[in-house]
Short mmCIF file of C-alpha atoms and ligand atoms in Angstrom, two decimals:
data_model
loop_
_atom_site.label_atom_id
_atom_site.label_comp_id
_atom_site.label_asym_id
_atom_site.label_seq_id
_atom_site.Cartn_x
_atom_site.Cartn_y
_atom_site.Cartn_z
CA UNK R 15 -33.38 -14.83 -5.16
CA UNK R 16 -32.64 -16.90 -8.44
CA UNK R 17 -33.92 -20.38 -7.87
CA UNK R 18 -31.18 -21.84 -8.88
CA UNK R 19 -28.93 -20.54 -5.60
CA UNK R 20 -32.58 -20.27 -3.53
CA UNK R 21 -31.87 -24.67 -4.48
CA UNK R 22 -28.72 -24.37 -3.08
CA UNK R 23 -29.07 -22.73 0.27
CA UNK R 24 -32.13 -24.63 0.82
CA UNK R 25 -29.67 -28.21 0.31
CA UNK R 26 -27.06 -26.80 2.59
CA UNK R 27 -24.64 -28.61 0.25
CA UNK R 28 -23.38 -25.09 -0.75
CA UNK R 29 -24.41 -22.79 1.30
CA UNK R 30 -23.71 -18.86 0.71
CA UNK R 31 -21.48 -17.75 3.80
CA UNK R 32 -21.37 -13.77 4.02
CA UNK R 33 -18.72 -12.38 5.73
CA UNK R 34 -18.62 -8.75 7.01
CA UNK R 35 -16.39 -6.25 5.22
CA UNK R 36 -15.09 -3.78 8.04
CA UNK R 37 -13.57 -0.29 5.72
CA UNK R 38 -11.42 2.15 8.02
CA UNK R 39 -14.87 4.44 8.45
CA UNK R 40 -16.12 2.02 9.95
CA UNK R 41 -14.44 1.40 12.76
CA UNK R 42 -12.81 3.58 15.75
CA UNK R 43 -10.08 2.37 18.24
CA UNK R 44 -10.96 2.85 21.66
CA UNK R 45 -8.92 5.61 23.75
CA UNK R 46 -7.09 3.31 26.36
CA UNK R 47 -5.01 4.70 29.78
CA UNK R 48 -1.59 6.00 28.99
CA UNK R 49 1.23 7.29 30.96
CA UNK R 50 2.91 8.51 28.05
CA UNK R 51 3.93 12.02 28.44
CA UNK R 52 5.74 12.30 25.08
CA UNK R 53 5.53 11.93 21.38
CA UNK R 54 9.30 11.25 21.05
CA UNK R 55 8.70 8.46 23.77
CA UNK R 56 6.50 6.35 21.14
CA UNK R 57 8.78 4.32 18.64
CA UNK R 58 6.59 3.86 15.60
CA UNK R 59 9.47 2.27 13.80
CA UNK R 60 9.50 -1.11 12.35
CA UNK R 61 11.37 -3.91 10.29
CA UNK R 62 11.14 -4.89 6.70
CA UNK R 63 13.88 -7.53 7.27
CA UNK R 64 17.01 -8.25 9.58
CA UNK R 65 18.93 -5.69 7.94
CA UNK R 66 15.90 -3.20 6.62
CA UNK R 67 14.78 -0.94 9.82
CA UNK R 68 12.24 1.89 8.79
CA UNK R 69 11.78 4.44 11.14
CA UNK R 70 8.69 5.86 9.84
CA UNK R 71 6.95 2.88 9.12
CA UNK R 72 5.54 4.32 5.23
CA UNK R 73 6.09 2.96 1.91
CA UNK R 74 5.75 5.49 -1.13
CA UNK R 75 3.48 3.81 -4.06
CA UNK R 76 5.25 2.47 -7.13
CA UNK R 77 3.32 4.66 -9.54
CA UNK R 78 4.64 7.39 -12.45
CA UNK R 79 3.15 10.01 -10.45
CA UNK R 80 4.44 9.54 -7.10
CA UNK R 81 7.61 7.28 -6.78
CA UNK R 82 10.80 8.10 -8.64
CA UNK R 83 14.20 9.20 -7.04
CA UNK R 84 13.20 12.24 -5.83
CA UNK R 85 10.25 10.31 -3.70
CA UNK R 86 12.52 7.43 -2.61
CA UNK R 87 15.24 10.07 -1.89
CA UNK R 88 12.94 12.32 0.58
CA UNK R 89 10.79 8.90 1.88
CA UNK R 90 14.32 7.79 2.95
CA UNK R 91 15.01 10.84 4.18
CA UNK R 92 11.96 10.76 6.61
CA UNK R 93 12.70 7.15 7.48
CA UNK R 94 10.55 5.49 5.33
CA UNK R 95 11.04 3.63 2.01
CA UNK R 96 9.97 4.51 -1.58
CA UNK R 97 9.43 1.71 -4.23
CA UNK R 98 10.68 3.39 -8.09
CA UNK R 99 7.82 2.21 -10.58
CA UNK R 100 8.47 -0.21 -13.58
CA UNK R 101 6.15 1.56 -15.99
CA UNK R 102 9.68 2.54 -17.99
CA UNK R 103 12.38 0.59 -20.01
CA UNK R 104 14.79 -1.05 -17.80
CA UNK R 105 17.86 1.45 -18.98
CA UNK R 106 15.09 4.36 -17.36
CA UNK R 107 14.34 2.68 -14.37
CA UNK R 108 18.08 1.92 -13.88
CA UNK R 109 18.94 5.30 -14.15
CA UNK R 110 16.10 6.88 -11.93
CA UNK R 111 17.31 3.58 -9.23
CA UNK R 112 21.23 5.12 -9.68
CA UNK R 113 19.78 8.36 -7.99
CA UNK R 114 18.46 6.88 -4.92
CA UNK R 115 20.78 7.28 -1.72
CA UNK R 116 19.21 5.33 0.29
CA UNK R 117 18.30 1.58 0.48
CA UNK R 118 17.09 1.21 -3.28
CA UNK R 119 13.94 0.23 -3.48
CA UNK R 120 11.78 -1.16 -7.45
CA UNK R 121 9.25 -2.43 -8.63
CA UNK R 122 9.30 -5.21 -11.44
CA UNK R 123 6.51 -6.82 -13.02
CA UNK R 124 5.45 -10.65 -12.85
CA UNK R 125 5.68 -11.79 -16.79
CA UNK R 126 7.89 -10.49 -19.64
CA UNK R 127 10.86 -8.84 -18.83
CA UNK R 128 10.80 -9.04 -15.55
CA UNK R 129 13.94 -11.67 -14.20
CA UNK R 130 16.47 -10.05 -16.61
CA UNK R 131 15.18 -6.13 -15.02
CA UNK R 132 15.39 -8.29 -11.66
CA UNK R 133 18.94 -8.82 -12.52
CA UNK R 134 20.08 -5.36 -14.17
CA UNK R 135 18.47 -3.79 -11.61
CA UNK R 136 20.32 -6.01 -9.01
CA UNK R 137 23.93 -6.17 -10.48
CA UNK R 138 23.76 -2.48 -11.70
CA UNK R 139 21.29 -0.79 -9.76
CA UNK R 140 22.28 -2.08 -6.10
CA UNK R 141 19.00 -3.04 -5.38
CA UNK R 142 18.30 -4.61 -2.15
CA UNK R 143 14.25 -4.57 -2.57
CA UNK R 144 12.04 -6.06 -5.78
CA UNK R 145 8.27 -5.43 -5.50
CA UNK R 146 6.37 -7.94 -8.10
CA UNK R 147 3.72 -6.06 -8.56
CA UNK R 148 0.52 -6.63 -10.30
CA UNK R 149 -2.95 -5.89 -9.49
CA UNK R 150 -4.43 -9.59 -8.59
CA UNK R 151 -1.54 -11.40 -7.20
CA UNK R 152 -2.87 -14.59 -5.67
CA UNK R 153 -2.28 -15.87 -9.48
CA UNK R 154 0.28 -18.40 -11.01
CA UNK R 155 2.13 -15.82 -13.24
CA UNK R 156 3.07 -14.71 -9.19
CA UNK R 157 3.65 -17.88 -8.28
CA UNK R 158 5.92 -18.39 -10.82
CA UNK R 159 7.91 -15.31 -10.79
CA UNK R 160 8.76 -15.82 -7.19
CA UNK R 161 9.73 -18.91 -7.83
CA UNK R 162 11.96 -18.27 -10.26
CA UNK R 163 13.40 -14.80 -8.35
CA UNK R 164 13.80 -16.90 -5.45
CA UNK R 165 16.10 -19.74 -7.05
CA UNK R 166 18.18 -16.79 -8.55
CA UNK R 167 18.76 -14.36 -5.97
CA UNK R 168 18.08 -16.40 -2.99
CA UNK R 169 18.45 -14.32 0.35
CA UNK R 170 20.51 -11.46 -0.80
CA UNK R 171 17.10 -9.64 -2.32
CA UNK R 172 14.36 -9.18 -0.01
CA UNK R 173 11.19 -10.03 -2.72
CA UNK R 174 7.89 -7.93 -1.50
CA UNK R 175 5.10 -8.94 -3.40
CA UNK R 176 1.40 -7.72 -3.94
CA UNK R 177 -1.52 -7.29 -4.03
CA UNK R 178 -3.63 -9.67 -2.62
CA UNK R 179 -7.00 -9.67 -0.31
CA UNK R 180 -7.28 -12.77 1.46
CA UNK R 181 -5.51 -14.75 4.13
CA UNK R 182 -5.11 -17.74 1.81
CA UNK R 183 -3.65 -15.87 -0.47
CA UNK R 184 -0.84 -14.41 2.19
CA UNK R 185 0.14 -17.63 2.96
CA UNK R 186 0.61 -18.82 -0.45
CA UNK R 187 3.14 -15.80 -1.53
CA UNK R 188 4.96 -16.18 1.87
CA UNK R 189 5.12 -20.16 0.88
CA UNK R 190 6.03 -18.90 -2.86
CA UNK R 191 8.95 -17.10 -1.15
CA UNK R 192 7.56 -13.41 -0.54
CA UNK R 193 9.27 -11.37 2.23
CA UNK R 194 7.04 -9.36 2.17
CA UNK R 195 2.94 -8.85 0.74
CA UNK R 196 1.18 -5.64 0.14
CA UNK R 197 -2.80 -6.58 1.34
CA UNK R 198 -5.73 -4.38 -0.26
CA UNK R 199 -7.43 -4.99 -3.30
CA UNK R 200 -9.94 -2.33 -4.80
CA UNK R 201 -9.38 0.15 -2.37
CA UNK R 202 -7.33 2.69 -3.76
CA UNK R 203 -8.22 6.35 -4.14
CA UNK R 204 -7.51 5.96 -7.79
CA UNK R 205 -9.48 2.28 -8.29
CA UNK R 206 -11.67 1.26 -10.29
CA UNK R 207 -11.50 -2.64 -9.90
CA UNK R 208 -14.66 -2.92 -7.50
CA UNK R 209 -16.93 -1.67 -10.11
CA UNK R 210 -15.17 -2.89 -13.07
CA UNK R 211 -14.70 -6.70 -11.09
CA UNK R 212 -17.03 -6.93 -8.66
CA UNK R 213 -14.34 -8.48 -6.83
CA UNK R 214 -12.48 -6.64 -4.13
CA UNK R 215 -12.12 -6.58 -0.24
CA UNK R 216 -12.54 -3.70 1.86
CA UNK R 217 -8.53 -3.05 3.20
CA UNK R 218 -8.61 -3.16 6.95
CA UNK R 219 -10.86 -6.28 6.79
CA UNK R 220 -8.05 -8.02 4.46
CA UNK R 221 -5.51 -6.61 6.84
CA UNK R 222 -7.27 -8.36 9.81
CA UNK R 223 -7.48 -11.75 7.85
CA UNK R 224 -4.33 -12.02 7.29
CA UNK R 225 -2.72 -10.83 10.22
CA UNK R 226 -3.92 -14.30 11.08
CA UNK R 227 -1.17 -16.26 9.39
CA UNK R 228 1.45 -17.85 11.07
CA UNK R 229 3.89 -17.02 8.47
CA UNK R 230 6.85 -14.79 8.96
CA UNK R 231 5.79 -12.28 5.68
CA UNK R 232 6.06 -8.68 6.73
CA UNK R 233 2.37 -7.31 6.13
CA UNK R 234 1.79 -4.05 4.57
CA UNK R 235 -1.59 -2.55 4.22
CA UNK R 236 -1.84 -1.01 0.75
CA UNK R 237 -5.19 1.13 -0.72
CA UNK R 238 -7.32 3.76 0.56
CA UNK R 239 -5.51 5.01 3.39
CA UNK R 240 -6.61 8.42 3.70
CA UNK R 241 -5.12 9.77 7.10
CA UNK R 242 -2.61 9.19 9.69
CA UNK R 243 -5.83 7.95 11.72
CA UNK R 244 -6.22 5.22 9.09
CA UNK R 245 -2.58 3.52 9.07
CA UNK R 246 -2.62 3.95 13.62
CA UNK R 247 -6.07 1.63 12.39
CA UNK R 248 -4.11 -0.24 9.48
CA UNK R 249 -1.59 -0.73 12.15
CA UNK R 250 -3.49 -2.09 14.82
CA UNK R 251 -5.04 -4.03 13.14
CA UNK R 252 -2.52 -6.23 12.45
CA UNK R 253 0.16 -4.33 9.35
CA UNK R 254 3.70 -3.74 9.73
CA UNK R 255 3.91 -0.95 7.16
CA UNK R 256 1.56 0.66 4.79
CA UNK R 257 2.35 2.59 1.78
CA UNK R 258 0.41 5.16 0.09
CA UNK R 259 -0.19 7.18 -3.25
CA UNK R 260 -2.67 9.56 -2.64
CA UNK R 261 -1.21 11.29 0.15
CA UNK R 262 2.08 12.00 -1.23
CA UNK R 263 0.73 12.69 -4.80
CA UNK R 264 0.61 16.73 -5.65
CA UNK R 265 3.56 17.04 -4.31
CA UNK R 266 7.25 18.82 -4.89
CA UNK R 267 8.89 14.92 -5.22
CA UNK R 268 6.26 13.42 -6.86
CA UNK R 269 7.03 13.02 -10.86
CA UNK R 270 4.85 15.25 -13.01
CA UNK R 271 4.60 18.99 -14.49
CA UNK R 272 2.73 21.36 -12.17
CA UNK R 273 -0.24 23.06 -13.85
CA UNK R 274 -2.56 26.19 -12.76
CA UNK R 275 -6.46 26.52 -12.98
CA UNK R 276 -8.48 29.08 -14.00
CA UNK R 277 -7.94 30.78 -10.49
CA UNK R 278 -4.25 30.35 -10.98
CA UNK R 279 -3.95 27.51 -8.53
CA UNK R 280 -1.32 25.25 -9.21
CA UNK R 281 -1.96 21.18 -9.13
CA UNK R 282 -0.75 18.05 -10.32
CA UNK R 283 -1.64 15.15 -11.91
CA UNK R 284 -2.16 11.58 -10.03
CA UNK R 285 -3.75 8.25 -11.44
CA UNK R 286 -3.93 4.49 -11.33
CA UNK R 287 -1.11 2.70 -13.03
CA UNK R 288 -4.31 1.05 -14.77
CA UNK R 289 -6.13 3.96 -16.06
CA UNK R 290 -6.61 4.92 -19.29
CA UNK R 291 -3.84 7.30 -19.27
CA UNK R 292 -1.45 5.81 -18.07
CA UNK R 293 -1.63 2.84 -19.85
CA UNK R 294 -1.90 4.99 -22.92
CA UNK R 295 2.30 6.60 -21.43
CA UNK R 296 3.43 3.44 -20.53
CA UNK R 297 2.06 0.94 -23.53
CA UNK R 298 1.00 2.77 -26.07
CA UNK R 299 -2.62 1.45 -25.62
CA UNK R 300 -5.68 1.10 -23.12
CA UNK R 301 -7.46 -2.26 -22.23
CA UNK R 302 -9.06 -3.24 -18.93
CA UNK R 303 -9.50 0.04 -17.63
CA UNK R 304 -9.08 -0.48 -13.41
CA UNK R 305 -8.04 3.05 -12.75
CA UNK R 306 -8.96 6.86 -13.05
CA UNK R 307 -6.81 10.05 -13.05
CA UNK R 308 -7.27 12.79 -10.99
CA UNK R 309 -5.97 16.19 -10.76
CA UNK R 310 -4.58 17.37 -7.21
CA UNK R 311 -3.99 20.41 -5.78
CA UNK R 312 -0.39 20.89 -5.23
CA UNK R 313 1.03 19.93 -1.43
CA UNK R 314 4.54 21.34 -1.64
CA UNK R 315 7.45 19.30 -0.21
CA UNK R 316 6.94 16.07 1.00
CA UNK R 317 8.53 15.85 3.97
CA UNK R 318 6.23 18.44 5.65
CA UNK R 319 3.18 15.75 4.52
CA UNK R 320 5.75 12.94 6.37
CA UNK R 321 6.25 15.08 9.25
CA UNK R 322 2.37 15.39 9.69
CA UNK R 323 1.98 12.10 9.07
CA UNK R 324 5.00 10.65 11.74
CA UNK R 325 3.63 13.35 14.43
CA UNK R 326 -0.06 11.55 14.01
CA UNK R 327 1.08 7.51 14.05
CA UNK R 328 2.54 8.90 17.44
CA UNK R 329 0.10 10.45 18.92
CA UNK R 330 -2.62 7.42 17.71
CA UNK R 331 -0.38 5.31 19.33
CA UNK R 332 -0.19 7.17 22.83
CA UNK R 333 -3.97 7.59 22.44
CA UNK R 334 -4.27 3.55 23.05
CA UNK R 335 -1.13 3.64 25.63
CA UNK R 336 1.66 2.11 22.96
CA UNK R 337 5.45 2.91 22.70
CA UNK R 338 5.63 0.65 19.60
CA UNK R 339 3.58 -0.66 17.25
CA UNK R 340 3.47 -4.30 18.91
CA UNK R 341 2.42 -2.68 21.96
CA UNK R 342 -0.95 -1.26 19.63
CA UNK R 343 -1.47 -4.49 18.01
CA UNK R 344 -1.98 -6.14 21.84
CA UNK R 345 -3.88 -3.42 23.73
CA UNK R 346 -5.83 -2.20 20.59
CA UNK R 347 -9.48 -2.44 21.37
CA UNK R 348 -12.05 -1.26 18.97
CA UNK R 349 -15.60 -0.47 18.07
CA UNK R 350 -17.98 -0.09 15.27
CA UNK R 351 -19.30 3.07 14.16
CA UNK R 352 -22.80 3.94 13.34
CA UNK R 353 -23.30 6.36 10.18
CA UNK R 354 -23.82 8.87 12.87
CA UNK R 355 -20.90 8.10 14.46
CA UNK R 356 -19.27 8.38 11.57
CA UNK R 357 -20.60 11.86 11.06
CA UNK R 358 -19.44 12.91 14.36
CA UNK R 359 -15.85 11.83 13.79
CA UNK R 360 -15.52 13.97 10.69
CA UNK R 361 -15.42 17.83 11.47
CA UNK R 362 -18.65 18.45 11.27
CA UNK R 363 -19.11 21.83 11.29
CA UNK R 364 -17.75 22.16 7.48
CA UNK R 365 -21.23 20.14 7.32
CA UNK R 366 -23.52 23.36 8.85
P1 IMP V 12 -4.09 5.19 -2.47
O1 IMP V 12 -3.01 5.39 -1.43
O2 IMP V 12 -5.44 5.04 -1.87
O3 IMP V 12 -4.05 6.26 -3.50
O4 IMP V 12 -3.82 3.79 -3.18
C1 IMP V 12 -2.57 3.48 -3.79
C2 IMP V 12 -2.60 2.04 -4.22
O5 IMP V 12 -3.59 1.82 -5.24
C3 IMP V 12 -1.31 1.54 -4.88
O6 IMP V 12 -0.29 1.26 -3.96
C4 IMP V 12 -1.79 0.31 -5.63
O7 IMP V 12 -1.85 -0.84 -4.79
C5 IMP V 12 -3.20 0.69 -6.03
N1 IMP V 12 -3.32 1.08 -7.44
C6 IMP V 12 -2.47 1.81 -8.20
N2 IMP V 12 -2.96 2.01 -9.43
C7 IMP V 12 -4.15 1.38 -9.47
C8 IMP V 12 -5.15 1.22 -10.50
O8 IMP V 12 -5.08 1.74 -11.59
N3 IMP V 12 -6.23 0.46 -10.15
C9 IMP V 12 -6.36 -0.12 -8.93
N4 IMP V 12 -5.47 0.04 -7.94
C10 IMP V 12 -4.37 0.77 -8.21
#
């Protein structure tokens, strides 16, 4: 230990204070009684607003390689809701946002253009949901965005807002004027902002935190959800929604030219919005680098990933005795895993 922070423990003026990091591995929910006798009796639906009800309680990532209107299109489809990504010019993003049948759904950024695409995208696009999105969002570029989306478009836009780790942080975009906040930072499949940062927050944990706020904010749990088993978890642990790239990426809907390997299997590309690549597409240049991209094999349609997806939320749910997601979130009881209890929940005998 440095002596310098060795000084401070031994003061107690400024004492370290480690908190516990619980990741989705880590934990298991506990199998509870159930008299439920049916998948179609469990309602896994939910609300983004008073007027917003998702059936499938998923949100499609706003990233080039998963969510444009062929995404939002099937996600709405399936019941669930796809955010269009802002890495374009407004006149793109309008067009792709024209497409959408459904409740129209975009992202916008915090700085630069962002209240007059708010607007376009609002007056000419129909749009019902902005996401200000940006990768650290407890920040006063956020603060002020909101603010200033908030004065314009009062009520009539629902403003979701991400992403952010800590419960503090909840409460201050909900205060801001946020509808809605997308928790997880660092966890994506595609991130790179642990290592790069050393800052970061394992998903569920920030999930947990701020499920503790006593604002209204809709919570959705956002980064390194890998299963159906991890949103019942997300879920239970105290999110509304959750949204996801990785899952949907590869697939027919998701934007992106399908290529073949040397075996002649087809994939597709997926990658953070801050990798080098993508930066490179969207800005002509590369600086902070928070993201890789990944090749992945291809999935086919999407709604047969949704369907998969929908059928497991149910059955998680029955497996703790819930018709609905509030019933999870009160009955939920859960342990910790050891490393060979994590073993044992994989399928193991790929391991042999
Ligand atoms: P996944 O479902 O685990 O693939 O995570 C998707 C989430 O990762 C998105 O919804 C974003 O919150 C986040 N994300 C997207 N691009 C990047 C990036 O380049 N770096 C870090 N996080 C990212």
């Amino acid at each position: 230990m440095c002596s310098s922070l060795k000084n401070q423990t031994l003061q107690g003026d400024k004492v370290m204070r480690f908190t516990k990091g619980l990741a989705f591995d880590d934990v298991l929910l506990v199998p509870q009684y159930s008299d439920i006798k049916s998948r179609k009796e469990v309602d896994i639906g939910n609300h983004l607003d008073s007027e917003i009800d998702l059936s499938l309680p998923i949100l499609s990532a706003p990233m080039d390689k998963v969510t444009e209107g062929a995404m939002a299109n099937a996600m709405a489809e399936m019941g669930g809701l796809g955010i269009i990504h802002r890495y374009n010019t407004i006149e793109e993003q309008l067009e792709i946002v024209k497409k959408v049948t459904g409740v129209r759904a975009c992202a916008i950024p915090a700085t630069g253009d962002f209240l007059e695409r708010a607007v376009e995208l609002v007056d000419n696009g129909d749009v019902r949901v902005l996401c200000v999105d940006i990768a650290h969002a407890h920040h006063i570029h956020m603060k002020n965005a909101l603010t200033m989306l908030k004065n314009h478009f009062g009520d009539n836009v629902h403003l979701m807002a991400g992403n952010i780790a800590t419960l503090q942080a909840f409460n201050d975009l909900a205060d801001w004027g946020a509808d809605s906040i997308k928790v997880g930072i660092g966890g994506g499949s595609i991130c790179s902002t642990r290592i790069l940062t050393g800052h970061g927050m394992p998903t569920l944990q920030s999930v947990y935190e701020c499920s503790k706020s006593d604002r209204s904010a809709v919570l959705i749990a956002d980064g390194g959800i890998k299963t159906s088993g991890d949103m019942v978890k997300a879920l239970a642990f105290g999110a509304d929604l959750v949204m996801v790239g990785s899952l949907l990426s590869g697939s027919v809907q998701s934007p992106g030219d399908i290529h073949y390997n040397a075996s002649g299997e087809p994939y597709k590309q997926y990658r953070g919005m801050a990798s080098k690549e993508a930066q490179q597409d969207w800005r002509g240049k590369s600086a902070s680098i928070e993201g890789v991209a990944h090749y992945v094999p291809f999935k086919g349609c999407v709604k047969n990933i949704l369907r998969d997806l929908d059928n497991g939320i149910r059955s998680g749910l029955s497996y703790s005795g819930a018709r609905s997601i509030n019933e999870l979130q009160a009955t939920m009881k859960v342990i910790e895993q050891t490393s060979a209890g994590q073993f044992e929940s994989s399928t193991h005998i790929k391991s042999k």
